[in-house]
PDB file of C-alpha atoms in Angstrom:
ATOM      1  CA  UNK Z 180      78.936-129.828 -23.080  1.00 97.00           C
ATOM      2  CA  UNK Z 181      82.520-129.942 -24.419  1.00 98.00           C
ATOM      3  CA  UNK Z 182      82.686-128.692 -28.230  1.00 98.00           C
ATOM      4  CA  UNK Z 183      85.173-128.677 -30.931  1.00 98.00           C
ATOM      5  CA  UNK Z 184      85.449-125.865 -33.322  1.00 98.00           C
ATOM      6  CA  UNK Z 185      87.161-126.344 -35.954  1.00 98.00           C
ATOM      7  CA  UNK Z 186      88.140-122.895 -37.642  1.00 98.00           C
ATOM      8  CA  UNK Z 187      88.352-121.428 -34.295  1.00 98.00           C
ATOM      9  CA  UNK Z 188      90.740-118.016 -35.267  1.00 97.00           C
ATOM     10  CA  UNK Z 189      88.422-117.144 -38.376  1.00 96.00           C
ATOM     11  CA  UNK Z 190      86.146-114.886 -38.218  1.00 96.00           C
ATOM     12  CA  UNK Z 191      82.488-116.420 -37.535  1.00 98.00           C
ATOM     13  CA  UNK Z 192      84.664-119.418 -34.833  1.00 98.00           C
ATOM     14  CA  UNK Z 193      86.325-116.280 -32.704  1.00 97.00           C
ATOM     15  CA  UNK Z 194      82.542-114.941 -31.833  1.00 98.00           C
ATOM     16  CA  UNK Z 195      81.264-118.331 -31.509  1.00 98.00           C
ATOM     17  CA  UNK Z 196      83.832-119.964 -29.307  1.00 98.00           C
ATOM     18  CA  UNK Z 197      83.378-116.414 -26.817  1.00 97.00           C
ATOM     19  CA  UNK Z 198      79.658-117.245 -26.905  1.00 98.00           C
ATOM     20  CA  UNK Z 199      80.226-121.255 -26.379  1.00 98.00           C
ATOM     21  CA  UNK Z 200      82.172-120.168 -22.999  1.00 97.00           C
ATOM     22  CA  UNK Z 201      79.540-117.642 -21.892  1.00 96.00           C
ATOM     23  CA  UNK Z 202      76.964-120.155 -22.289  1.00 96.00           C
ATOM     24  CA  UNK Z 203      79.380-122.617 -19.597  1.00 97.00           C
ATOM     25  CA  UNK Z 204      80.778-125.033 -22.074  1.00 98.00           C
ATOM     26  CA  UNK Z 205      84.393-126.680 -22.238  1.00 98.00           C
ATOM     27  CA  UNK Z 206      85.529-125.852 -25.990  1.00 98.00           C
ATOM     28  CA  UNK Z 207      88.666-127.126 -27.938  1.00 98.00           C
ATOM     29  CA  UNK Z 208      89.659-124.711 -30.079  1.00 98.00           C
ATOM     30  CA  UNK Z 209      90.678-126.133 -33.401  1.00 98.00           C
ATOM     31  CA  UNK Z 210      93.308-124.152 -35.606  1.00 97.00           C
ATOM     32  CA  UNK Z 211      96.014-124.423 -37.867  1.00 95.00           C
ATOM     33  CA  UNK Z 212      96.955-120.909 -35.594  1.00 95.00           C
ATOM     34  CA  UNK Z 213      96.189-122.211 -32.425  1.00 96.00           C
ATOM     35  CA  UNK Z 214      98.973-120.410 -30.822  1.00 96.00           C
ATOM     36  CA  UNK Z 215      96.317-117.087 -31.289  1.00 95.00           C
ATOM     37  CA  UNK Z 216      94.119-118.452 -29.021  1.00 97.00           C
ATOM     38  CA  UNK Z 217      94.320-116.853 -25.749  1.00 94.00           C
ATOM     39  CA  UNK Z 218      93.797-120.537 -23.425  1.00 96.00           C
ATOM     40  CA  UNK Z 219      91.306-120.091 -20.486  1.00 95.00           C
ATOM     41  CA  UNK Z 220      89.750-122.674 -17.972  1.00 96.00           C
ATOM     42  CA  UNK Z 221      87.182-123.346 -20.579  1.00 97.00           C
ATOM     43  CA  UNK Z 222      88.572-122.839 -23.976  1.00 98.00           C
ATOM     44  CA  UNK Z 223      91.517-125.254 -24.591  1.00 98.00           C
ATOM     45  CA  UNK Z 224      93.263-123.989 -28.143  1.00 98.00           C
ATOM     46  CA  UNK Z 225      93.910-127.349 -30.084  1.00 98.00           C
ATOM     47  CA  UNK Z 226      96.379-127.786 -33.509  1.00 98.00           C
ATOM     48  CA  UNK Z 227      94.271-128.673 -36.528  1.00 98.00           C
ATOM     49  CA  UNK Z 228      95.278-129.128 -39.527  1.00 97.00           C
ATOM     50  CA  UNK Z 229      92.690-129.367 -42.013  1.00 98.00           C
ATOM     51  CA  UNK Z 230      95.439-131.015 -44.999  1.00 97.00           C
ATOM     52  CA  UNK Z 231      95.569-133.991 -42.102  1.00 98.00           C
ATOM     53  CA  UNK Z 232      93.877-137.517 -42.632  1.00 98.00           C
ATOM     54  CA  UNK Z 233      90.545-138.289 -40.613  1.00 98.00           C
ATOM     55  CA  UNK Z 234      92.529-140.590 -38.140  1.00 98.00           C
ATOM     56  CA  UNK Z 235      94.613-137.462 -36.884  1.00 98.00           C
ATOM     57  CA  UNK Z 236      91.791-135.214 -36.839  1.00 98.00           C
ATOM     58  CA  UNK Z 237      89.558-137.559 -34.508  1.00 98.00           C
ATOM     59  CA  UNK Z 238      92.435-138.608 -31.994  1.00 98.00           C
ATOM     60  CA  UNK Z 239      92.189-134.292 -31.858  1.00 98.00           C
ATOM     61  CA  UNK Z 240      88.634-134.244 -31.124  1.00 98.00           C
ATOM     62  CA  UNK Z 241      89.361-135.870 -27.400  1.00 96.00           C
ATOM     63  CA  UNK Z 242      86.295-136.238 -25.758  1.00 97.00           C
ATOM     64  CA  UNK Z 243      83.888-133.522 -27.412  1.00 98.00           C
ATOM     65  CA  UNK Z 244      80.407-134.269 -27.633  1.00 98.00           C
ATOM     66  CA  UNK Z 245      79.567-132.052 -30.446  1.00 98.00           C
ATOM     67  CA  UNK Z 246      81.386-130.691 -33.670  1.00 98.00           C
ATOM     68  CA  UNK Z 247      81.016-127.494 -35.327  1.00 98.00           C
ATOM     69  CA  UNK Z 248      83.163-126.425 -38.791  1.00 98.00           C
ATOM     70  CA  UNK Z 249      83.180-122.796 -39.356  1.00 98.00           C
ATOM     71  CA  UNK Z 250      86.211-123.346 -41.196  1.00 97.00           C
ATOM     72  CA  UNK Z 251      86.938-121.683 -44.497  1.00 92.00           C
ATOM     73  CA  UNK Z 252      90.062-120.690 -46.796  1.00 88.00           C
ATOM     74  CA  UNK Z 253      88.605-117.611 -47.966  1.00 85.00           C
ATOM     75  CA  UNK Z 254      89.379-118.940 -51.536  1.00 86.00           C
ATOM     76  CA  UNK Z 255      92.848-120.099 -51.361  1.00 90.00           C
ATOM     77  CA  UNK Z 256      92.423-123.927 -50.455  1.00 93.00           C
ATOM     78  CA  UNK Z 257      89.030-124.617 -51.735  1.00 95.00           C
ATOM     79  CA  UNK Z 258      89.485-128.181 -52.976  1.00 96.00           C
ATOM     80  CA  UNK Z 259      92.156-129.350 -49.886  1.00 95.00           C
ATOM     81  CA  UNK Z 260      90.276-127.083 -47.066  1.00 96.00           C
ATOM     82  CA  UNK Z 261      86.789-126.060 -47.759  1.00 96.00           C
ATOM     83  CA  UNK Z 262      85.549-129.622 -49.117  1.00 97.00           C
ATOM     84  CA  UNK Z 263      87.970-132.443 -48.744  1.00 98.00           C
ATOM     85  CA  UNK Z 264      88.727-131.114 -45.463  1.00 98.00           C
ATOM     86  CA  UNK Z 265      85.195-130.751 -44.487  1.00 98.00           C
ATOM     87  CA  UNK Z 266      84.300-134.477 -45.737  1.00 98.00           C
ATOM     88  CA  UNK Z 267      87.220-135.518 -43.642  1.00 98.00           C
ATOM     89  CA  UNK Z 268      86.415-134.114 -40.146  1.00 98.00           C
ATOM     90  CA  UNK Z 269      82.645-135.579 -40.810  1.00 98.00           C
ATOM     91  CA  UNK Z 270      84.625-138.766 -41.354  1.00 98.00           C
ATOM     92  CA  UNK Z 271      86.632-138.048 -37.745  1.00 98.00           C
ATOM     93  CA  UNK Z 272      83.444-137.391 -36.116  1.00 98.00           C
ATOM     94  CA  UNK Z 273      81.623-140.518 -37.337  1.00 98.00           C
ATOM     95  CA  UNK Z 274      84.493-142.747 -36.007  1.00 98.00           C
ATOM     96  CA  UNK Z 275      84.458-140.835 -32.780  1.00 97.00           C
ATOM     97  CA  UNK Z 276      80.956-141.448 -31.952  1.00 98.00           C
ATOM     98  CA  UNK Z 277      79.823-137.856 -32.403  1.00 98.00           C
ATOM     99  CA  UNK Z 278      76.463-137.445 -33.398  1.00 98.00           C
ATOM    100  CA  UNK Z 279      75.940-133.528 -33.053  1.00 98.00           C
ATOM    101  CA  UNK Z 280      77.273-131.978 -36.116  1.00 98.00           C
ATOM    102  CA  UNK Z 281      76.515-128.036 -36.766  1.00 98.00           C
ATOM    103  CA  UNK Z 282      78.269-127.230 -40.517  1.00 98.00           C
ATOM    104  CA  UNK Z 283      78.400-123.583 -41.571  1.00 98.00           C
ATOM    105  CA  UNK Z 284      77.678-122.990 -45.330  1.00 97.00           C
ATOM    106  CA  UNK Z 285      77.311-120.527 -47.514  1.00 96.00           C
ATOM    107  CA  UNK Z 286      73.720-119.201 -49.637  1.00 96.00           C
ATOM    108  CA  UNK Z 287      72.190-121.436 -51.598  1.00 96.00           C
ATOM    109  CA  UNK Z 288      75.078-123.712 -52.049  1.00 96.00           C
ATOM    110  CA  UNK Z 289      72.719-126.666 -52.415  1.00 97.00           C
ATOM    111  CA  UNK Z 290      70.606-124.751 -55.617  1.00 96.00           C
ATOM    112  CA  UNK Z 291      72.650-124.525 -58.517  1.00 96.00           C
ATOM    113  CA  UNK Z 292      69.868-122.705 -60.099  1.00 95.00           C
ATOM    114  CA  UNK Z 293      70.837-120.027 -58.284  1.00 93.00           C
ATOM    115  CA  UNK Z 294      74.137-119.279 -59.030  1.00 94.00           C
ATOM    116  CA  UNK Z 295      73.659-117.092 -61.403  1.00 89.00           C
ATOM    117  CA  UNK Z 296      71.958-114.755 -58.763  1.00 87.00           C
ATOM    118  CA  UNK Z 297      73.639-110.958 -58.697  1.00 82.00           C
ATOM    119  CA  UNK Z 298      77.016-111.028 -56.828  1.00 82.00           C
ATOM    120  CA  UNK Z 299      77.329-115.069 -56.630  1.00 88.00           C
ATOM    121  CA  UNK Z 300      79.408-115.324 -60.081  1.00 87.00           C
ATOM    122  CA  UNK Z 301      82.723-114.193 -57.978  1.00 87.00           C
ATOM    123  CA  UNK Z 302      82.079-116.857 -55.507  1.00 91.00           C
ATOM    124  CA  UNK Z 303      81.159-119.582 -57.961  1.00 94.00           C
ATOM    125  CA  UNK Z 304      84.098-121.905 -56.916  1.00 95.00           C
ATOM    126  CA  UNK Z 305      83.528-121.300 -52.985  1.00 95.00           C
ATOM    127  CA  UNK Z 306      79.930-122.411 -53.927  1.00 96.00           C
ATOM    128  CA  UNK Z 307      80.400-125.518 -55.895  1.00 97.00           C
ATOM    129  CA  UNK Z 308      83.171-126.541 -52.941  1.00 97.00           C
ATOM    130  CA  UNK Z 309      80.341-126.233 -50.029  1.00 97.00           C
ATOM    131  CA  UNK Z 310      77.412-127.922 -52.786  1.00 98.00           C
ATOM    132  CA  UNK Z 311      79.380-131.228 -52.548  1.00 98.00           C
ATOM    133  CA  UNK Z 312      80.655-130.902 -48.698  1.00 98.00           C
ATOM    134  CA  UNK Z 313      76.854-129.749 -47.926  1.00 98.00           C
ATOM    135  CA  UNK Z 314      75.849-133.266 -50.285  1.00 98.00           C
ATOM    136  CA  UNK Z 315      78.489-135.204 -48.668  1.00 98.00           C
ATOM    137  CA  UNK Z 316      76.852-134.065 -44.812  1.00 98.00           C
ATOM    138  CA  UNK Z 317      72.960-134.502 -45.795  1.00 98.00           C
ATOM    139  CA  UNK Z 318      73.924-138.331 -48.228  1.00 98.00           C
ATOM    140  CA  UNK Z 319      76.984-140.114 -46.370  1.00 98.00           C
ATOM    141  CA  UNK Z 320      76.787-139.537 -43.188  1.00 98.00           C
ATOM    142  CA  UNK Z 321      74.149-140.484 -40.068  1.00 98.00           C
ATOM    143  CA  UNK Z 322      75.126-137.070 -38.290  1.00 98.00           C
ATOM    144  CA  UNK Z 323      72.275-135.240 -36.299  1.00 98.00           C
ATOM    145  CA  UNK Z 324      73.601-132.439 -38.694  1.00 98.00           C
ATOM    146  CA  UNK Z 325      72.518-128.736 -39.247  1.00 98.00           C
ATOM    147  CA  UNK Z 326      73.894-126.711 -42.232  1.00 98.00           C
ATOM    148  CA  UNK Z 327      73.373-122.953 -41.724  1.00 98.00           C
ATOM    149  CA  UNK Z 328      73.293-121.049 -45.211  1.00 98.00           C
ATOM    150  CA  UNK Z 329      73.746-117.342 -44.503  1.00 97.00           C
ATOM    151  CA  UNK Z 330      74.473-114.819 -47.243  1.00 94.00           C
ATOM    152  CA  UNK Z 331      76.886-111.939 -47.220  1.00 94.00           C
ATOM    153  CA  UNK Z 332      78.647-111.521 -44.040  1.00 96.00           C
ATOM    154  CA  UNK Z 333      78.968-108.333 -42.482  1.00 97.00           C
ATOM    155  CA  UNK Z 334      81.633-107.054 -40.011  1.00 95.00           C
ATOM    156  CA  UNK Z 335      78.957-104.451 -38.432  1.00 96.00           C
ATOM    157  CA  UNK Z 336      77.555-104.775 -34.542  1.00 96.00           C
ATOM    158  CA  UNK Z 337      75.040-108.035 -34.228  1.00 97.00           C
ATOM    159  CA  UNK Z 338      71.207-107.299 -33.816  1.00 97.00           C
ATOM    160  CA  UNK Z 339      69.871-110.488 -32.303  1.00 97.00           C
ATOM    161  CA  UNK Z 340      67.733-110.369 -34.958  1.00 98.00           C
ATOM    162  CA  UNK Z 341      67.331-112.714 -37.540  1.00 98.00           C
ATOM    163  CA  UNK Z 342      64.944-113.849 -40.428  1.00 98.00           C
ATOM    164  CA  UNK Z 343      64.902-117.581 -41.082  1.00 97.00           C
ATOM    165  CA  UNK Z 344      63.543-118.686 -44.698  1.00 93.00           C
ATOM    166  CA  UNK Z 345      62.630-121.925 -46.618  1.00 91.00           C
ATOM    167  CA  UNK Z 346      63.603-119.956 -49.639  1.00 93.00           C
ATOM    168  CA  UNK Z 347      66.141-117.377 -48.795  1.00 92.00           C
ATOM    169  CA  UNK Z 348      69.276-116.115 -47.516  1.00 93.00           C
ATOM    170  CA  UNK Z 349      70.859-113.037 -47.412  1.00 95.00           C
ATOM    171  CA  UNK Z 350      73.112-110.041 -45.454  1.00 96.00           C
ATOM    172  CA  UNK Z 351      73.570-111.066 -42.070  1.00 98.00           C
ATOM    173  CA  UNK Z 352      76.283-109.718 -39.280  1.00 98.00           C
ATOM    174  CA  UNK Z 353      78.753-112.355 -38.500  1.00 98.00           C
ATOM    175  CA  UNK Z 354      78.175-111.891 -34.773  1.00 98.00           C
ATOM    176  CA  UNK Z 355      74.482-112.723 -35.350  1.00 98.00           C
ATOM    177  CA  UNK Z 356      75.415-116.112 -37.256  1.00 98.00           C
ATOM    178  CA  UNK Z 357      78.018-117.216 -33.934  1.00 98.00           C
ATOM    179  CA  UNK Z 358      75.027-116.824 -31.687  1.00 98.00           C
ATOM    180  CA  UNK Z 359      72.624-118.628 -33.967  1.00 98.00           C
ATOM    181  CA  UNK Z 360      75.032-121.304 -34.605  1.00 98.00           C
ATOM    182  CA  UNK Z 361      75.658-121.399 -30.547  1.00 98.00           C
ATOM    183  CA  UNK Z 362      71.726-121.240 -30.100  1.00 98.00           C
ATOM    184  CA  UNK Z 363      70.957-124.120 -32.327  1.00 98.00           C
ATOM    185  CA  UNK Z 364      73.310-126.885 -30.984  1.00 98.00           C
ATOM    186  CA  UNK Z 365      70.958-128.275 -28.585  1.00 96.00           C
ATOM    187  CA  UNK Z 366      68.056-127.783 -30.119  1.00 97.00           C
ATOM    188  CA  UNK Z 367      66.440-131.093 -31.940  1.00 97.00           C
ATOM    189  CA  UNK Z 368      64.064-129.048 -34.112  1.00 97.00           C
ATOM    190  CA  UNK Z 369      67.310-128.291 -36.214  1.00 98.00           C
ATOM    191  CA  UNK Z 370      68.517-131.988 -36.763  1.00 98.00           C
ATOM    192  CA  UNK Z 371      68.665-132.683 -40.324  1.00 98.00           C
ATOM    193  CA  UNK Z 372      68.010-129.004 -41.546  1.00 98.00           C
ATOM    194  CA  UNK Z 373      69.369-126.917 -43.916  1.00 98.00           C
ATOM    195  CA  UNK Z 374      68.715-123.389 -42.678  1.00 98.00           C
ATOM    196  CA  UNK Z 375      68.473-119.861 -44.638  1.00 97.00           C
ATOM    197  CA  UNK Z 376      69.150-117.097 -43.074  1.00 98.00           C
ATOM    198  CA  UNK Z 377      69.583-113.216 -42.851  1.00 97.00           C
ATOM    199  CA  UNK Z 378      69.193-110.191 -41.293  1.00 97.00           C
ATOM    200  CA  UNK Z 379      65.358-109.875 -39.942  1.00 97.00           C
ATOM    201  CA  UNK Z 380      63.212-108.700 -36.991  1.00 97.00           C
ATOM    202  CA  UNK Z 381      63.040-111.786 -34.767  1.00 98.00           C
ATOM    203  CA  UNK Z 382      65.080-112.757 -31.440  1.00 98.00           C
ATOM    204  CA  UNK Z 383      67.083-115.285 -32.297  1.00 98.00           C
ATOM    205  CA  UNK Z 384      65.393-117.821 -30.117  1.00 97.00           C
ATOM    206  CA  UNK Z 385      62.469-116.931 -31.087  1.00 97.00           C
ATOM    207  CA  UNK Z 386      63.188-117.878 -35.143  1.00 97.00           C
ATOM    208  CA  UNK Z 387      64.650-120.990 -33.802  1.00 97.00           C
ATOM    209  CA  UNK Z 388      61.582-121.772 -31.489  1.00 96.00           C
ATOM    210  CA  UNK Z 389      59.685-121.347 -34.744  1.00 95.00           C
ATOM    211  CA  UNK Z 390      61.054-124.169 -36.835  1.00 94.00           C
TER     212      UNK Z 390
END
């Protein structure tokens, strides 16, 4: 299948473009850094710009099937990167004809409720930015979307093992969530989900053959 990542030089869309090509697909490699992408037969780094309007971003997305945003400004562009920017490569993909749509999120960013959980009041901006791009996925668009909600992540080795929850998210290594997000893009059992996730004792295709 040929992919487009956008966020491709952060942290979660390095691991998960390496495990795109492993699994044999042709991925564009969307970044406002695309000149740190090393360019192979299969991954092809593309310019992206996520301050750019939806007509610029699609004419990007050339002829990929699928989209994935793993995009994020790490709390210096919430409002321009993190949602607007968000809304507007949904928009791209819509007018592109691309149906598969795999959006990475952040723990419970759809419960406001629980935002007041320990160690969420420092990311209470992040939050509210992916509530409203994670409402914007699930209530404007016709996507065959999946929004992953992992909590903390953590720059130690991947297990392969994973816990998936109607109820709750938490530590996960970031390796493990680029091989879940890789995993679930063509599997229908995720269309229109919002998925928890952390840390757990279950293969990763396993959880997913689960749900």
């Amino acid at each position: 299948m040929k992919i487009f990542v956008v966020g491709a030089t952060g942290r979660v869309g390095q691991k998960l473009i390496d495990f795109l090509e492993k699994q044999g697909h042709i991925v564009y490699a969307g970044a406002r850094s695309s000149e740190k992408i090393t360019e192979t037969e299969t991954i092809k780094p593309v310019f992206f710009d996520l301050h750019t309007e939806p007509e610029e971003m699609a004419a990007k997305f050339a002829d990929a099937e699928a989209v994935y945003f793993v995009a994020g400004s790490r709390g210096k562009d919430l409002l321009q990167s993190d949602l607007y920017g968000a809304v507007k490569v949904m928009q791209a993909a819509e007018s592109k004809g691309i149906k598969r749509y795999i959006h990475l999120s952040s723990a419970y960013a759809l419960e406001p409720e629980q935002w007041q959980r320990e160690g969420m009041a420092s990311l209470m901006d992040y939050t509210i930015a992916k509530f409203f791009s994670d409402r914007w996925l699930i209530d404007n668009t016709a996507l065959e979307y999946t929004i992953l909600q992992p909590g903390a992540l953590k720059e130690t080795p991947g297990s392969s093992l994973i816990e998936i929850s109607e109820t709750t998210s938490g530590a996960i290594p970031i390796e493990d969530v680029a091989v879940l997000l890789g995993e679930m893009l063509e599997r229908p059992a995720t269309y229109q989900k919002v998925i928890k996730v952390q840390a757990g004792e279950t293969p990763i295709s396993e959880a997913l053959d689960q749900l």
